[in-house]
Amino acid sequence: MESFRQKLELVEWGTISQKIHSSDSRSIECALSREGSGGLDDFVALLSPLAGEEYLEEMAQLAHRLTIQRFGKVIRLFAPMYLSNECNNICDYCGFSMGNQIPRKTLSHTEILLESSALRKSNFDHVLLVTGESTNKVGVEYLFEAIKILNNYFANVSMEVQPLSEEDYCSLITAGLHAVLVYQETYEKVSYGKHHLRGKKTNFDWRLETPDRLGRSGINKIGLGCLYGLTRDWRTDSYFAGMHLDYLEKKYWKTSFSMSFPRIRPYEGEINPVVDLKDRDLVQLLCAYRIFNHELELSLSTRESPILREQLLPIGITTMSAGSKTNPGGYSVTDNSLEQFSISDERSPAEIALMLRSKGYEPVWKDWDSSYHGKGNNLSKVGYNSVTNKQNADALSSVS
Amino acid sequence: MNDYLNNIEIAGESFESRLFVGTGKFESGELLKQSVNASGSQMVTVAMKRANPTSEEDSILDFLDPEIVKILPNTSGVRNAKEAVFVAKMAREALGTNWLKLEIHPDPKYLMPDPIATLEATIELANDGFVVLPYCHADPVLCKQLEEAGAAAVMPLGSPIGSNQGLESREFLRIIIEQAVVPVVVDAGIGSPSQAAEAMEMGASAVLVNTAIAVSADPVSMGQAFGQAVEAGRMAHVAGLGSVRRNAQATSPLTNFLS
């Protein structure tokens, strides 16, 4: 079956890198004047060192205007919910890596309810489920049940877990799954091999073809991204993520897409990043992606500092996490000892909402409804059942 | 009686204002409220995915006074007829209205309306007692079919949603307006008051505006400007515009000999 793998094999990393690094003023100005309508050619120019050095303010102004035009003065908020830190992979940058001697935990159904209650009290209506990769302990059946439970409490349930089969995705969609984030981490195969040392995640192609399987399953949204710090030439890595996006968007035209920009942060088991993506570089990436794709959701996590998150807001960000805990049970059940990475922006969801308002942005907690999936519990968020559900969650919370 | 001030009637209900306003993209609920008030609009549309009637947190609905404006729930976000029907029923139950702006755009990039699914859903919802206002392409045949399917009005696009490009579809809008027996509400793409006035001058029954007001530096003034433009455009349409000629109209060199 045709997938992005065949497309990627046709394009030389070195050729793209050379094009990016030799982009001139003419190509950058052309990309800016036609507002990115030149597609991947424009993206090459916008990713270039010269664009970062000499055109950054102009790029930011354009990115800002395009974002406001498409998304308005609103920022969607979500919270990650870590369900498990069990993992059978060894990846040299990850806190959950199997070799790390840390306590392991997988939330029970009751604990998932407690976490839901805590997040609902902070107003969150969009939740992102996160796990490591442990097929035995956190398999498709577990995820299916978790999604079904969470659909009673949240308007929108997304997931960032191990790559699954098309059949499994179809099944999870019937449980109410809205979106799946699956970052390739890096599109440079040799570098990928150096960082992913053992376990199923060593299979570059299986991961690369995951968005194709998701697209075929009919999922609403797919999240892509590189993990910055793994591969020295981050500009070329970003190009391939953009190329992946471009391919997927044309092929799976009913699906929407998001892009994230994680940078390696200090936590248990960390390596030193092979390249330090500077704030200026991150700004260039946000601008380049926005000008390249006006509809793309650009997401920023609590890995970044409060000051930087505020500065990046007007540049093109549409979605943010807030008050995140990166350990299973972090909102209600356990302390922070099991976290995947330490966060930088520790402000509460209420503080983030206040900050957004002060900057002229409406914080949006709900921008979906589980009934859009035609679920039986369709009135959970808009109608009678929500009261009952909320009372249940409150009751559980008071037990704890 | 000033004829231009005659009301627009949809499904037996009468509205003085011919400006409908969308509620997305505003910086705050308060600003939305002020902008709607300034625009004089009596019909605002709310995406069901954003509505949250039971939430303690600010909901868009908290800022809209049903005594002043009619809330028109919309199905933005659905990708097919089945989802649209489901969301319509949810809206009816949650908001207690059988009015619906039907939007089905399976393509999240340009948000183009799906003509086939829109027609299917219109048939089903109209049969189920809904007052359906479908968002659709500026396709004259489709608009006639939607009418026959029981649509209470048709809402053809001027250009892609949120694009502010204006009436790129004007030649087809002209045909739709000429042929329609239900109100024609030009929806999507209207980026400036002059474009709204143009639609009204052409004979549109009403226009729907969102992005152009919401993302303006001063949404309240912009809301007011759109309200005035819609009224001026309507007045001009009723008064009757002079015809446009390419050449200056001289005396009649070819028929002078007759006199």
XYZ file of C-alpha atoms in Angstrom:
659
model
C 0.000 0.000 0.000
C 1.353 3.409 -0.894
C 2.538 5.453 2.066
C 4.814 8.352 2.898
C 7.699 5.874 3.132
C 7.927 5.646 -0.667
C 7.795 9.445 -0.966
C 10.549 9.911 1.586
C 12.836 7.454 -0.213
C 12.713 9.605 -3.335
C 14.098 12.696 -1.647
C 17.716 13.060 -0.627
C 18.362 14.599 2.787
C 21.559 16.249 1.509
C 19.851 17.828 -1.487
C 17.189 19.458 0.673
C 19.734 20.575 3.246
C 21.799 22.191 0.531
C 18.743 23.985 -0.881
C 17.761 25.300 2.542
C 21.230 26.535 3.357
C 21.686 28.255 0.006
C 18.330 30.044 -0.139
C 18.767 33.661 -1.190
C 16.875 36.891 -0.580
C 14.937 36.551 -3.790
C 13.372 33.211 -2.825
C 12.590 34.391 0.713
C 10.994 37.620 -0.477
C 9.022 35.694 -3.051
C 7.725 33.307 -0.342
C 6.731 36.253 1.843
C 5.051 38.224 -0.921
C 2.926 35.282 -2.023
C 2.260 34.334 1.613
C 3.547 30.788 1.273
C 1.326 29.818 -1.633
C 4.417 28.404 -3.337
C 4.171 25.332 -1.106
C 7.287 23.345 -0.222
C 9.528 25.627 -2.302
C 8.497 28.537 -0.124
C 8.915 26.413 2.982
C 12.551 25.755 2.001
C 13.212 29.474 1.771
C 11.444 30.249 5.050
C 13.487 27.603 6.900
C 16.787 28.999 5.647
C 19.460 30.543 7.887
C 19.184 33.769 5.897
C 15.441 34.013 6.588
C 16.136 33.576 10.311
C 18.847 36.192 10.284
C 17.302 38.910 8.151
C 13.575 38.345 7.727
C 12.375 37.173 11.123
C 10.310 40.227 12.060
C 8.669 40.301 8.643
C 7.893 36.591 8.921
C 6.449 37.094 12.420
C 4.200 39.928 11.261
C 2.836 37.816 8.438
C 2.430 34.731 10.650
C 0.535 36.817 13.187
C -1.820 38.239 10.590
C -2.518 34.858 8.994
C -3.187 33.265 12.377
C -5.622 35.936 13.515
C -7.417 35.776 10.188
C -7.922 32.043 10.382
C -8.236 31.326 14.104
C -9.244 34.660 15.594
C -8.183 35.909 19.002
C -8.619 32.607 20.773
C -6.338 29.926 22.223
C -7.572 26.387 22.818
C -6.466 24.817 26.082
C -5.930 21.149 26.816
C -4.361 18.996 29.497
C -2.304 15.843 29.073
C -3.345 12.882 31.209
C -0.553 10.363 31.664
C -2.136 6.933 31.999
C 1.028 4.872 32.311
C 4.812 5.178 32.371
C 5.372 1.506 31.568
C 7.606 1.194 28.536
C 9.464 -1.568 26.711
C 11.511 0.789 24.580
C 14.970 2.089 25.287
C 15.275 5.616 23.948
C 18.217 7.624 25.191
C 16.291 10.878 25.659
C 13.148 9.696 27.450
C 12.348 9.533 31.150
C 10.148 6.490 30.620
C 12.929 4.497 28.891
C 12.931 0.870 30.053
C 16.447 1.040 31.453
C 15.586 3.826 33.872
C 15.169 2.601 37.432
C 11.972 4.447 38.243
C 8.737 3.235 39.844
C 6.249 2.208 37.167
C 2.559 2.864 37.327
C -0.536 2.327 35.195
C -3.754 4.018 36.256
C -6.755 1.880 37.174
C -10.213 2.835 35.973
C -10.961 4.402 39.345
C -7.771 6.436 39.182
C -8.691 7.616 35.681
C -11.976 8.865 37.120
C -10.154 10.710 39.890
C -7.819 12.343 37.403
C -10.815 13.301 35.242
C -12.522 14.885 38.207
C -9.438 16.937 39.042
C -9.058 18.135 35.442
C -12.749 18.955 35.055
C -12.519 21.113 38.183
C -9.837 23.136 36.401
C -12.307 23.619 33.516
C -10.481 21.393 31.038
C -12.740 19.874 28.409
C -10.031 18.657 26.027
C -7.733 15.899 27.280
C -4.709 14.199 25.724
C -4.006 10.634 26.900
C -0.313 9.742 27.111
C 1.386 6.404 27.742
C 4.710 4.700 27.128
C 4.801 1.635 24.891
C 3.892 -1.541 26.736
C 1.579 -3.741 24.747
C 0.964 -6.120 27.652
C 0.070 -3.549 30.270
C -1.305 -0.777 28.106
C -2.798 -2.475 25.086
C -5.635 -1.520 22.811
C -8.294 -2.929 25.162
C -7.030 -0.759 28.019
C -7.004 2.312 25.775
C -10.498 1.502 24.488
C -11.887 1.411 28.025
C -10.004 4.557 29.037
C -11.377 6.495 26.050
C -14.894 5.307 26.771
C -14.635 6.455 30.393
C -13.133 9.816 29.451
C -15.792 10.503 26.854
C -18.278 10.824 29.667
C -16.332 13.727 31.125
C -14.545 15.478 28.293
C -15.755 17.020 25.059
C -12.616 15.941 23.222
C -10.266 12.998 23.801
C -6.928 12.763 21.988
C -4.108 10.311 22.397
C -0.311 10.135 22.250
C 0.664 6.495 22.615
C 2.538 3.806 20.647
C 1.754 3.434 16.925
C -1.148 1.056 16.332
C -2.668 -0.782 13.407
C -5.353 0.738 11.204
C -7.855 -1.752 12.629
C -7.028 -0.699 16.193
C -7.442 2.967 15.317
C -10.843 2.237 13.775
C -11.862 0.502 16.975
C -10.672 3.368 19.212
C -12.533 5.879 17.052
C -15.760 4.023 17.831
C -14.923 4.534 21.531
C -14.765 8.292 20.901
C -11.145 9.018 19.966
C -10.790 12.377 18.198
C -7.108 12.857 17.434
C -3.780 11.061 17.590
C -0.385 12.677 18.010
C 2.495 10.634 16.683
C 5.755 12.498 16.340
C 8.351 10.935 14.078
C 10.948 12.456 16.493
C 13.369 12.757 13.567
C 13.120 12.062 9.835
C 16.850 11.364 9.601
C 17.098 7.580 9.662
C 20.645 7.229 10.990
C 20.010 9.681 13.798
C 16.729 7.909 14.591
C 18.637 4.648 14.965
C 21.162 6.211 17.343
C 18.486 7.394 19.784
C 16.016 4.506 19.616
C 18.028 1.582 20.824
C 15.610 -1.197 21.731
C 11.956 -2.102 21.472
C 9.283 -1.571 18.856
C 10.154 2.087 18.523
C 13.376 1.100 16.752
C 11.207 0.445 13.667
C 11.505 3.757 11.814
C 9.214 2.745 8.948
C 6.385 1.445 11.147
C 6.329 4.788 12.907
C 6.662 6.747 9.663
C 3.638 5.009 8.180
C 1.465 5.558 11.256
C -0.164 8.776 9.985
C -1.120 6.886 6.800
C -2.839 4.215 8.893
C -4.534 6.982 10.881
C -5.634 8.748 7.723
C -7.163 5.568 6.353
C -8.984 5.001 9.663
C -10.797 8.325 9.202
C -9.482 10.013 12.367
C -10.437 13.680 12.765
C -6.978 15.025 13.485
C -3.345 13.901 13.264
C -0.519 15.574 15.159
C 3.015 15.601 13.747
C 6.346 16.900 14.951
C 10.085 16.520 15.391
C 11.793 16.287 18.754
C 14.356 19.058 18.519
C 17.736 18.128 19.883
C 18.033 14.679 18.280
C 19.310 15.671 14.846
C 21.839 18.374 14.172
C 20.256 19.752 11.008
C 16.909 20.752 12.504
C 16.010 22.868 9.484
C 16.063 19.883 7.143
C 14.290 17.729 9.730
C 11.518 20.346 9.816
C 11.338 20.363 6.039
C 10.568 16.644 6.048
C 7.884 17.119 8.701
C 6.388 19.784 6.417
C 6.637 17.469 3.436
C 4.903 14.768 5.483
C 2.140 17.223 6.346
C 1.763 18.284 2.725
C 1.484 14.662 1.567
C -1.041 13.740 4.272
C -3.185 16.813 3.809
C -3.657 16.117 0.113
C -4.255 12.402 0.561
C -6.473 12.444 3.676
C -8.355 15.613 2.875
C -11.004 15.230 5.557
C -8.422 15.154 8.346
C -7.025 18.218 10.080
C -3.460 18.473 11.341
C -1.421 19.886 14.168
C 2.286 20.455 14.591
C 4.208 20.533 17.864
C 7.688 21.771 18.661
C 9.116 19.852 21.627
C 12.696 20.661 22.569
C 14.689 18.286 24.764
C 14.479 19.374 28.401
C 16.304 18.159 31.488
C 14.778 15.117 33.186
C 15.675 11.677 34.377
C 17.667 9.714 31.799
C 18.295 12.663 29.568
C 21.060 12.979 27.044
C 22.599 16.253 26.089
C 20.851 17.413 22.943
C 23.124 17.215 19.880
C 21.860 20.617 18.895
C 20.440 23.408 20.980
C 17.392 24.856 19.253
C 17.527 28.519 20.271
C 14.455 30.620 21.002
C 15.105 32.533 17.817
C 15.123 29.263 15.861
C 11.847 28.216 17.455
C 10.277 31.518 16.425
C 11.482 30.968 12.876
C 9.977 27.476 12.838
C 6.582 28.706 14.060
C 6.536 31.447 11.443
C 7.685 29.151 8.652
C 5.012 26.569 9.398
C 2.268 29.180 9.657
C 3.169 30.842 6.361
C 3.520 27.412 4.731
C 0.150 26.207 6.058
C -2.410 28.784 7.180
C -4.775 26.222 8.718
C -2.287 24.172 10.704
C -2.856 23.967 14.448
C 0.382 24.988 16.176
C 0.710 23.647 19.687
C 2.985 24.722 22.518
C 3.537 22.699 25.676
C 4.467 23.578 29.238
C 8.014 22.480 28.458
C 8.585 26.099 27.495
C 9.024 28.875 30.034
C 6.173 31.225 31.001
C 7.920 34.250 29.505
C 8.642 32.553 26.206
C 5.123 31.097 25.969
C 3.674 34.577 26.300
C 6.013 35.999 23.681
C 5.217 33.202 21.233
C 1.448 33.605 21.600
C 0.870 36.169 18.852
C 3.269 34.493 16.429
C 1.010 31.670 15.432
C 0.209 29.456 18.405
C -3.352 28.183 18.443
C -3.264 25.544 21.181
C -1.607 25.257 24.578
C -1.431 22.846 27.439
C -1.632 24.295 30.938
C -0.963 23.128 34.470
C 0.423 19.900 33.038
C 1.525 16.896 35.067
C 3.704 14.459 33.152
C 3.372 11.534 35.549
C 0.532 8.991 35.812
C -1.869 10.141 38.495
C -0.190 13.532 38.780
C -3.384 15.558 39.165
C -4.879 13.601 42.034
C -3.223 10.295 42.876
C 0.575 10.511 43.202
C 3.435 12.926 43.720
C 5.699 14.017 40.876
C 8.343 11.314 41.236
C 7.364 9.448 38.068
C 7.332 12.288 35.593
C 8.442 11.916 31.966
C 9.997 15.350 31.820
C 9.954 18.361 34.081
C 7.756 21.181 32.924
C 8.830 24.786 32.862
C 5.565 26.695 32.953
C 4.073 25.658 36.273
C 1.222 28.180 36.350
C -2.239 26.833 37.064
C -4.871 26.617 34.323
C -6.697 29.558 35.920
C -3.519 31.643 35.860
C -2.943 30.750 32.206
C -6.527 31.746 31.366
C -6.034 35.068 33.147
C -2.774 35.669 31.298
C -4.457 34.911 27.943
C -7.245 37.373 28.672
C -4.755 40.057 29.642
C -3.052 39.534 26.272
C -6.325 39.912 24.378
C -7.035 36.215 23.788
C -10.120 34.257 24.709
C -9.193 30.966 26.414
C -11.293 28.256 24.805
C -11.853 25.173 26.950
C -14.404 23.518 24.701
C -14.180 23.411 20.927
C -15.657 20.024 20.237
C -18.394 17.776 21.530
C -18.366 14.034 21.944
C -21.761 13.958 20.259
C -20.024 14.914 17.003
C -18.918 11.310 16.900
C -22.565 10.295 17.152
C -21.960 8.740 20.555
C -24.866 7.598 22.687
C -23.708 9.841 25.494
C -24.136 12.843 23.245
C -25.671 15.081 25.844
C -22.839 14.553 28.270
C -21.515 18.046 27.718
C -24.630 19.870 26.643
C -27.612 18.781 28.614
C -28.827 16.773 31.496
C -26.228 14.045 31.727
C -23.382 16.432 32.298
C -24.809 17.307 35.672
C -24.991 13.656 36.640
C -21.506 12.960 35.383
C -20.070 15.943 37.123
C -21.744 14.918 40.355
C -20.284 11.439 39.985
C -16.829 12.847 39.460
C -17.219 15.188 42.406
C -18.393 12.305 44.581
C -15.363 10.259 43.606
C -13.131 13.188 44.251
C -14.479 13.705 47.740
C -13.809 10.017 48.505
C -10.152 10.622 47.726
C -43.734 53.823 5.243
C -40.090 53.417 4.372
C -40.147 50.356 2.185
C -36.447 49.683 2.623
C -37.033 49.041 6.264
C -39.351 46.130 5.611
C -38.454 43.120 7.633
C -36.979 39.880 6.501
C -39.209 36.912 7.170
C -37.930 33.415 7.630
C -40.241 30.539 8.506
C -42.910 32.935 9.700
C -40.594 34.943 11.972
C -39.777 38.528 11.219
C -36.457 40.334 11.733
C -35.789 44.030 11.338
C -32.050 43.605 10.884
C -30.761 41.902 7.776
C -27.327 41.368 9.268
C -26.613 37.971 10.815
C -23.493 37.669 12.938
C -21.227 34.699 13.678
C -19.743 34.344 17.162
C -16.329 32.730 16.583
C -12.883 34.328 16.851
C -13.826 37.132 19.276
C -11.269 38.162 21.858
C -13.809 37.926 24.690
C -17.461 37.264 25.346
C -17.934 40.860 26.433
C -16.549 42.185 23.159
C -18.815 39.812 21.249
C -21.812 41.139 23.128
C -20.917 44.781 22.479
C -20.214 44.096 18.804
C -23.514 42.302 18.292
C -25.346 45.148 20.019
C -23.591 47.757 17.912
C -24.372 45.858 14.715
C -28.087 45.823 15.467
C -28.185 42.152 14.474
C -31.075 40.054 15.684
C -29.727 36.700 14.553
C -26.467 35.220 15.786
C -25.116 31.803 15.018
C -23.276 29.655 17.574
C -21.243 26.509 16.877
C -22.541 23.669 18.989
C -18.977 22.518 19.596
C -18.333 25.795 21.406
C -21.666 25.962 23.258
C -21.607 24.753 26.807
C -24.908 25.640 28.476
C -24.164 23.836 31.732
C -20.622 25.072 32.254
C -19.671 27.324 35.124
C -16.938 28.770 32.963
C -17.896 31.580 30.569
C -19.934 30.254 27.705
C -20.667 32.182 24.509
C -24.345 31.805 25.335
C -23.930 33.830 28.537
C -23.200 36.888 26.437
C -26.190 36.672 24.139
C -29.585 37.899 25.231
C -32.300 35.735 23.661
C -34.736 38.620 24.156
C -32.717 40.668 21.664
C -31.119 38.113 19.364
C -32.262 34.799 18.036
C -29.695 32.071 18.676
C -29.109 30.058 15.537
C -27.114 26.924 16.422
C -24.780 25.651 13.719
C -23.207 22.292 12.991
C -19.711 23.560 12.202
C -17.228 20.708 12.547
C -19.368 17.850 11.265
C -18.125 15.976 8.226
C -21.202 14.173 6.915
C -25.007 14.158 6.937
C -25.266 11.622 9.736
C -23.143 13.694 12.125
C -25.057 16.825 11.144
C -28.419 15.269 11.961
C -27.081 14.058 15.287
C -25.718 17.472 16.246
C -28.950 19.145 15.086
C -30.951 16.987 17.456
C -28.520 17.720 20.266
C -28.893 21.445 19.584
C -32.672 21.194 19.613
C -32.631 19.445 22.963
C -29.928 21.582 24.587
C -31.040 24.996 23.344
C -34.760 24.415 22.863
C -34.841 25.617 19.253
C -35.663 23.837 16.012
C -33.790 26.448 13.980
C -30.507 25.308 12.537
C -27.739 26.636 10.368
C -26.633 23.487 8.587
C -22.914 23.426 7.804
C -21.201 20.314 6.527
C -17.611 20.794 5.521
C -15.590 17.609 5.323
C -12.556 19.565 4.148
C -10.940 21.261 7.163
C -8.611 23.374 5.020
C -10.982 25.527 2.983
C -14.164 24.488 4.808
C -15.968 23.944 1.526
C -19.555 22.819 2.028
C -20.398 19.312 0.844
C -23.346 19.761 -1.538
C -24.490 16.139 -1.520
C -24.405 15.696 2.250
C -26.015 19.111 2.754
C -28.946 18.199 0.537
C -29.368 14.808 2.237
C -29.335 16.349 5.706
C -31.698 19.145 4.679
C -34.254 16.614 3.480
C -34.053 14.629 6.696
C -34.058 17.601 9.061
C -36.845 19.481 7.287
C -38.967 16.344 7.447
C -38.212 16.192 11.147
C -39.584 19.695 11.709
C -36.361 21.700 11.724
C -36.140 25.194 10.269
C -33.059 24.548 8.155
C -30.791 27.291 6.817
C -28.127 25.450 4.825
C -24.699 26.915 4.088
C -23.851 25.959 0.521
C -21.900 26.778 -2.591
C -23.158 29.548 -4.817
C -24.701 26.895 -7.028
C -28.075 27.925 -8.455
C -29.302 24.377 -9.068
C -28.285 23.228 -5.619
C -30.098 26.201 -4.087
C -33.299 25.279 -5.930
C -32.953 21.703 -4.769
C -32.416 22.829 -1.179
C -35.553 24.946 -1.474
C -37.527 21.956 -2.686
C -36.077 19.862 0.116
C -37.641 22.260 2.592
C -34.881 24.747 3.430
C -36.284 27.885 5.069
C -33.569 30.001 3.446
C -30.390 29.305 1.493
C -26.972 30.573 2.519
C -24.636 30.537 -0.485
C -21.034 31.599 -0.015
C -19.436 34.777 -1.333
C -15.947 33.232 -1.071
C -14.251 30.777 1.347
C -15.130 31.165 5.037
C -12.957 33.659 6.860
C -11.177 34.735 3.687
C -12.537 38.313 3.521
C -12.318 38.045 -0.262
C -15.821 39.364 -0.827
C -18.294 38.306 -3.481
C -16.089 36.203 -5.744
C -19.199 34.189 -6.612
C -21.267 37.248 -7.583
C -22.388 36.027 -11.014
C -23.850 32.881 -9.481
C -25.308 34.768 -6.516
C -27.139 36.927 -9.041
C -28.812 33.863 -10.550
C -29.617 32.409 -7.127
C -31.220 35.678 -5.984
C -33.183 35.962 -9.202
C -34.582 32.448 -8.925
C -35.104 32.034 -5.199
C -38.485 31.817 -3.521
C -36.930 31.598 -0.050
C -34.628 34.240 1.489
C -31.039 34.240 0.229
C -28.519 34.970 2.963
C -25.030 35.517 1.588
C -22.701 33.782 3.986
C -18.919 33.525 4.186
C -16.145 35.607 2.744
C -17.650 39.062 3.269
C -14.689 41.065 4.455
C -15.795 44.680 4.464
C -18.960 46.742 4.867
C -18.795 47.722 1.199
C -18.930 44.053 0.213
C -21.940 43.537 2.507
C -23.609 46.544 0.911
C -22.858 45.109 -2.535
C -24.617 41.849 -1.649
C -27.618 43.763 -0.372
C -27.690 45.994 -3.451
C -27.791 42.857 -5.578
C -30.942 41.873 -3.755
C -29.709 39.426 -1.127
C -32.236 39.121 1.692
C -29.501 39.285 4.340
C -25.797 38.677 4.895
C -23.871 36.806 7.557
C -20.587 38.245 8.820
C -18.155 36.935 11.408
C -14.401 37.140 10.800
C -14.447 40.686 9.433
C -16.030 41.928 12.653
C -14.321 39.607 15.136
C -10.726 40.167 14.041
C -11.031 43.882 13.412
C -8.931 46.078 15.681
C -12.209 47.610 16.857
C -14.944 44.986 16.540
C -17.632 47.214 18.073
C -17.199 49.972 15.496
C -16.877 47.401 12.752
C -20.121 45.765 13.863
C -21.845 49.119 13.660
C -20.311 49.811 10.247
C -21.638 46.511 8.909
C -25.069 47.257 10.342
C -25.161 50.590 8.526
C -23.780 49.122 5.298
C -26.406 46.402 5.226
C -29.129 48.984 5.747
C -27.694 51.267 3.046
C -27.360 48.368 0.611
C -30.934 47.310 1.248
C -32.188 50.858 0.813
C -30.329 51.168 -2.489
C -31.750 47.890 -3.737
C -35.307 48.880 -2.923
C -34.812 52.391 -4.320
C -33.544 50.857 -7.556
C -30.025 51.273 -8.863
C -29.350 52.908 -12.171
C -28.080 50.593 -14.859
C -24.389 50.475 -15.670
C -23.191 51.347 -19.150
C -19.763 51.030 -20.662
C -20.047 54.170 -22.812
C -21.315 57.645 -22.284
C -24.885 57.895 -23.476
C -24.939 60.437 -26.291
C -27.931 61.498 -28.282
C -29.255 58.931 -30.708
C -27.114 59.236 -33.824
C -28.664 56.215 -35.467
C -32.323 57.095 -34.925
C -32.213 60.893 -35.041
C -33.569 60.845 -38.551
C -36.869 59.554 -37.189
C -37.634 62.708 -35.302
